[in-house]
JSON list of C-alpha atoms in Angstrom, two decimals:
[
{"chain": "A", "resi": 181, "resn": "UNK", "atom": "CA", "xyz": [0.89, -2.26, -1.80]},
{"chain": "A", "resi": 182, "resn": "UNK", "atom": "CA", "xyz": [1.84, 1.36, -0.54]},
{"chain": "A", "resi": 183, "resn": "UNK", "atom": "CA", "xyz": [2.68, 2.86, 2.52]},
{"chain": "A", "resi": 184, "resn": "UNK", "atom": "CA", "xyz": [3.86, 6.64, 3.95]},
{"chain": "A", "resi": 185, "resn": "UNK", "atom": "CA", "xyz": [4.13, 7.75, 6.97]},
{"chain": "A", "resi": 186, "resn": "UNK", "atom": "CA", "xyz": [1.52, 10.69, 6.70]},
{"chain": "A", "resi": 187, "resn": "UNK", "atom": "CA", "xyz": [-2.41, 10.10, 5.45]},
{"chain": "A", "resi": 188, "resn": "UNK", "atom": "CA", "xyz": [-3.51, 12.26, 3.08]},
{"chain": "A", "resi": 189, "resn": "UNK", "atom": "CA", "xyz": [-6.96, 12.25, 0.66]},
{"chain": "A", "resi": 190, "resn": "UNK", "atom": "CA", "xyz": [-6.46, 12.44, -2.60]},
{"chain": "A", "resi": 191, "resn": "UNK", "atom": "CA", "xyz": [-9.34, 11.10, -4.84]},
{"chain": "A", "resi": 192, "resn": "UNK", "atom": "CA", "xyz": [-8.81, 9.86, -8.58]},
{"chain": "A", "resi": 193, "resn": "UNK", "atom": "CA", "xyz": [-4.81, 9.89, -7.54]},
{"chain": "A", "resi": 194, "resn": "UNK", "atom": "CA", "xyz": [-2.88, 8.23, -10.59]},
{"chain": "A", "resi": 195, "resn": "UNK", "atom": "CA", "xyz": [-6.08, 7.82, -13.16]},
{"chain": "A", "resi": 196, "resn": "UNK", "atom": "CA", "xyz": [-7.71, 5.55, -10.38]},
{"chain": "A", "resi": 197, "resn": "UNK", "atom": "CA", "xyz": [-11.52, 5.52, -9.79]},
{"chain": "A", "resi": 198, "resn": "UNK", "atom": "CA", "xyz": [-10.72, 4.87, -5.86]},
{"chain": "A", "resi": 199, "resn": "UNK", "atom": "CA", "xyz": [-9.04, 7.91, -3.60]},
{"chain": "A", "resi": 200, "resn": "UNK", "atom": "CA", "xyz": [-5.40, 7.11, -2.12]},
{"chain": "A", "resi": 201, "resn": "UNK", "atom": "CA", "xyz": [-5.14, 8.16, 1.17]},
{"chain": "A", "resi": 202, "resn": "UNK", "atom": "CA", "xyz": [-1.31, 8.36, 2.18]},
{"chain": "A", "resi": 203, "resn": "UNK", "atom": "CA", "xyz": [0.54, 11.19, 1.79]},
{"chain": "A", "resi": 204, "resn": "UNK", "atom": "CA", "xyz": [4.10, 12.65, 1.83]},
{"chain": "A", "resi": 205, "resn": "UNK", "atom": "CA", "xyz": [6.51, 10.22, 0.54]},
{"chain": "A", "resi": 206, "resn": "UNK", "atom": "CA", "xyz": [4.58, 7.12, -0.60]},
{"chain": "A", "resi": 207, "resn": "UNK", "atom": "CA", "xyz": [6.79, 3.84, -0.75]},
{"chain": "A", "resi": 208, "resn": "UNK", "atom": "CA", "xyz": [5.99, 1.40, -3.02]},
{"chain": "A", "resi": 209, "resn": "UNK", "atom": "CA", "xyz": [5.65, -2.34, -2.41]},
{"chain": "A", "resi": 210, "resn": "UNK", "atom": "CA", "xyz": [6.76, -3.74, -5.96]},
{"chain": "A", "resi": 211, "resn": "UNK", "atom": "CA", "xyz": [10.06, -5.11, -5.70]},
{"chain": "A", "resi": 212, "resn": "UNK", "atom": "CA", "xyz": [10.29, -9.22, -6.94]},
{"chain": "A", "resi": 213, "resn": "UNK", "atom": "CA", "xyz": [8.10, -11.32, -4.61]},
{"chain": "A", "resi": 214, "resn": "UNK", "atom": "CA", "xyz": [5.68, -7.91, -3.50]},
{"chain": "A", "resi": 215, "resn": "UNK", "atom": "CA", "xyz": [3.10, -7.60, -6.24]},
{"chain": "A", "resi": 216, "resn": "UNK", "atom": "CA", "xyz": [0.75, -9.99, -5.48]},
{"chain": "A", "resi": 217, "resn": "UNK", "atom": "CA", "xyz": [-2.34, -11.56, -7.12]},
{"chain": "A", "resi": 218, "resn": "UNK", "atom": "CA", "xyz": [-5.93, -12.66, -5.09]},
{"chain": "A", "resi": 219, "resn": "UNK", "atom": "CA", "xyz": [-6.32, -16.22, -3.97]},
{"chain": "A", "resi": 220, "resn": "UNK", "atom": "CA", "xyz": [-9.51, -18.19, -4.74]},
{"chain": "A", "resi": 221, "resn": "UNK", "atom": "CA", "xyz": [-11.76, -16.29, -2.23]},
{"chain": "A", "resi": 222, "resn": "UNK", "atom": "CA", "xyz": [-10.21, -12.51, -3.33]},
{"chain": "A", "resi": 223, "resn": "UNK", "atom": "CA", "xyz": [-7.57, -11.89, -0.92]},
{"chain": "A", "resi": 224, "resn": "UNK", "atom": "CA", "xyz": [-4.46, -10.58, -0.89]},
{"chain": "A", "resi": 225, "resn": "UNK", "atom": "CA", "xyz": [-1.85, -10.32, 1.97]},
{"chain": "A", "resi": 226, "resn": "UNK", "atom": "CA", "xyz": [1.98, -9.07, 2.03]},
{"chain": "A", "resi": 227, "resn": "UNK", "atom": "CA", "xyz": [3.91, -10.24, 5.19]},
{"chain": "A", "resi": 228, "resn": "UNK", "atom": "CA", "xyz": [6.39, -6.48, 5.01]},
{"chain": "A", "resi": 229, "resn": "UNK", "atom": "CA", "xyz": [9.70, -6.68, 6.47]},
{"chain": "A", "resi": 230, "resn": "UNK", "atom": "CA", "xyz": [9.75, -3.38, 8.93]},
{"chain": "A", "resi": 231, "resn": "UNK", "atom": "CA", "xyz": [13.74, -3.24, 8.46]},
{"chain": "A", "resi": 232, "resn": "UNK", "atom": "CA", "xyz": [13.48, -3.01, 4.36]},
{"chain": "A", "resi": 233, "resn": "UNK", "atom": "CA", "xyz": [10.61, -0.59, 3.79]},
{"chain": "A", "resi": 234, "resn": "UNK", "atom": "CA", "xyz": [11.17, 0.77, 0.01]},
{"chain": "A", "resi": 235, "resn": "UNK", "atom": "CA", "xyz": [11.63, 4.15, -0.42]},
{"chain": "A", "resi": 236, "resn": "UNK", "atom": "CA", "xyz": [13.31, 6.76, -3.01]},
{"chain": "A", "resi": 237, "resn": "UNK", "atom": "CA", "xyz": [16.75, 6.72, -1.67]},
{"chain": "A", "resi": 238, "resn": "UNK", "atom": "CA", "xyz": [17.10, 2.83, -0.96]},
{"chain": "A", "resi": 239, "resn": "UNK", "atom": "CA", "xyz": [15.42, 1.09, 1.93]},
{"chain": "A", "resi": 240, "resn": "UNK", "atom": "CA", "xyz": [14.18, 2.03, 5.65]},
{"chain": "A", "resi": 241, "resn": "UNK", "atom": "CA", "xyz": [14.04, 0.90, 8.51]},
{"chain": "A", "resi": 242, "resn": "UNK", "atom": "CA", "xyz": [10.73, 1.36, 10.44]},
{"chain": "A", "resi": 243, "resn": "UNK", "atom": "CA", "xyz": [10.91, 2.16, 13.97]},
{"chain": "A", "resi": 244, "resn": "UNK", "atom": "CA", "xyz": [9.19, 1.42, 17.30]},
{"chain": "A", "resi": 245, "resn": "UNK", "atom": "CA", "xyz": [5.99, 4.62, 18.04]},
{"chain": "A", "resi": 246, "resn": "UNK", "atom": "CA", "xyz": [6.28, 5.41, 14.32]},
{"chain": "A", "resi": 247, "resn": "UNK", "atom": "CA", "xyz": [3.04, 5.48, 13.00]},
{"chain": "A", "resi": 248, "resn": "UNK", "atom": "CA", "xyz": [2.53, 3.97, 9.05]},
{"chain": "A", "resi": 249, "resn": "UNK", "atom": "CA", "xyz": [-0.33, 3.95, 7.31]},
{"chain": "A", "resi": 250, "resn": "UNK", "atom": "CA", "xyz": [-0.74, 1.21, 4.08]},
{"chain": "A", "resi": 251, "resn": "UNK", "atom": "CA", "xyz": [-3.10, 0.74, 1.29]},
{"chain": "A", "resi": 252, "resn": "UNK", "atom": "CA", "xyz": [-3.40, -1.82, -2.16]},
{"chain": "A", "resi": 253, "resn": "UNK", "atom": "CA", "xyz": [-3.69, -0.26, -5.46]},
{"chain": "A", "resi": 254, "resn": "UNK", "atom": "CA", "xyz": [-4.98, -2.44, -7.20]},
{"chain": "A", "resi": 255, "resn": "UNK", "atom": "CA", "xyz": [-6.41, -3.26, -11.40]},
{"chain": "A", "resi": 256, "resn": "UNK", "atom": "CA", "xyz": [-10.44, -3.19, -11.69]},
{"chain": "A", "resi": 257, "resn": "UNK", "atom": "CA", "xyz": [-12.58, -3.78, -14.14]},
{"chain": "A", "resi": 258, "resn": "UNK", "atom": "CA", "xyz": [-15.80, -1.44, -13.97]},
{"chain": "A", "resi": 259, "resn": "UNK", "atom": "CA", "xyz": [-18.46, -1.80, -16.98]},
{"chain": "A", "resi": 260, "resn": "UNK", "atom": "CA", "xyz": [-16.12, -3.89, -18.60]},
{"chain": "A", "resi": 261, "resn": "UNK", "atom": "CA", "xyz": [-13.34, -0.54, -18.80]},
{"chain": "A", "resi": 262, "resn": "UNK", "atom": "CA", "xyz": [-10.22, -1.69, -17.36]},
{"chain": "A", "resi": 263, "resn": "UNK", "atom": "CA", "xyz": [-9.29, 1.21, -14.48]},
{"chain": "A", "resi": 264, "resn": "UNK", "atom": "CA", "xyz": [-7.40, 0.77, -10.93]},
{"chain": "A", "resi": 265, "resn": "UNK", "atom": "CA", "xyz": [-8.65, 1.41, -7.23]},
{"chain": "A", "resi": 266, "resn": "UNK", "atom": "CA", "xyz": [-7.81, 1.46, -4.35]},
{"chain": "A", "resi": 267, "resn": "UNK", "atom": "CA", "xyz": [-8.18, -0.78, -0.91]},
{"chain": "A", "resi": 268, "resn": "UNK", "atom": "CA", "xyz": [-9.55, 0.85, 2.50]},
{"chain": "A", "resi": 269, "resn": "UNK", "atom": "CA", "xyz": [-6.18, 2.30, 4.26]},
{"chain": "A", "resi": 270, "resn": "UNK", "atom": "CA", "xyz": [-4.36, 0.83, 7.49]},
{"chain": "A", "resi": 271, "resn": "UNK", "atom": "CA", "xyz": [-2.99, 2.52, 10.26]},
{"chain": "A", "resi": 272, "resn": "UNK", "atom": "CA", "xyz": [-0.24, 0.79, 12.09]},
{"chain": "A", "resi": 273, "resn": "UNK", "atom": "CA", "xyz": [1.48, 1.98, 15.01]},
{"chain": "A", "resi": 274, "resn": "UNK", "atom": "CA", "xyz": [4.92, 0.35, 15.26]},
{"chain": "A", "resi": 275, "resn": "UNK", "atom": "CA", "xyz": [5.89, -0.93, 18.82]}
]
């Protein structure tokens, strides 16, 4: 999982086949425990503690009218060529 705090469009971003939509400074979701795999009926979920968000300096703490916006990234397989893509985007509005 990703989030940022600004969307953006970006299609193809990282070799994908899917289009990333955050922008800005992306934080990534893939400390131990994060990366998750699909349970039997292809879902995925990631309970996110707002007071540990990752980013490039350490850790942040979200805050209450901030807006985030999250996405997976995710492996794919598409005529049997292994590739990545990407989930629909979230918008959350902290309160």
């Amino acid at each position: 999982f990703c989030g940022s705090r600004a969307p953006d469009y970006a299609p193809g971003a990282g070799g994908s086949l899917g289009t990333l939509c955050l922008g800005g400074s992306i934080s990534r979701f893939n400390r131990p425990g994060e990366i998750r795999m699909v349970d039997e009926t292809g879902r995925v979920a990631l309970e996110l503690d707002l007071n540990s968000i990752p980013s490039g300096s350490g850790t942040i703490s979200g805050q209450a009218g901030q807006t985030w916006y999250f996405q997976g990234w995710h492996r794919d397989r598409v005529a049997g060529v292994a590739t990545s893509n990407f989930t629909d985007a979230m918008e959350v509005t902290l309160r």
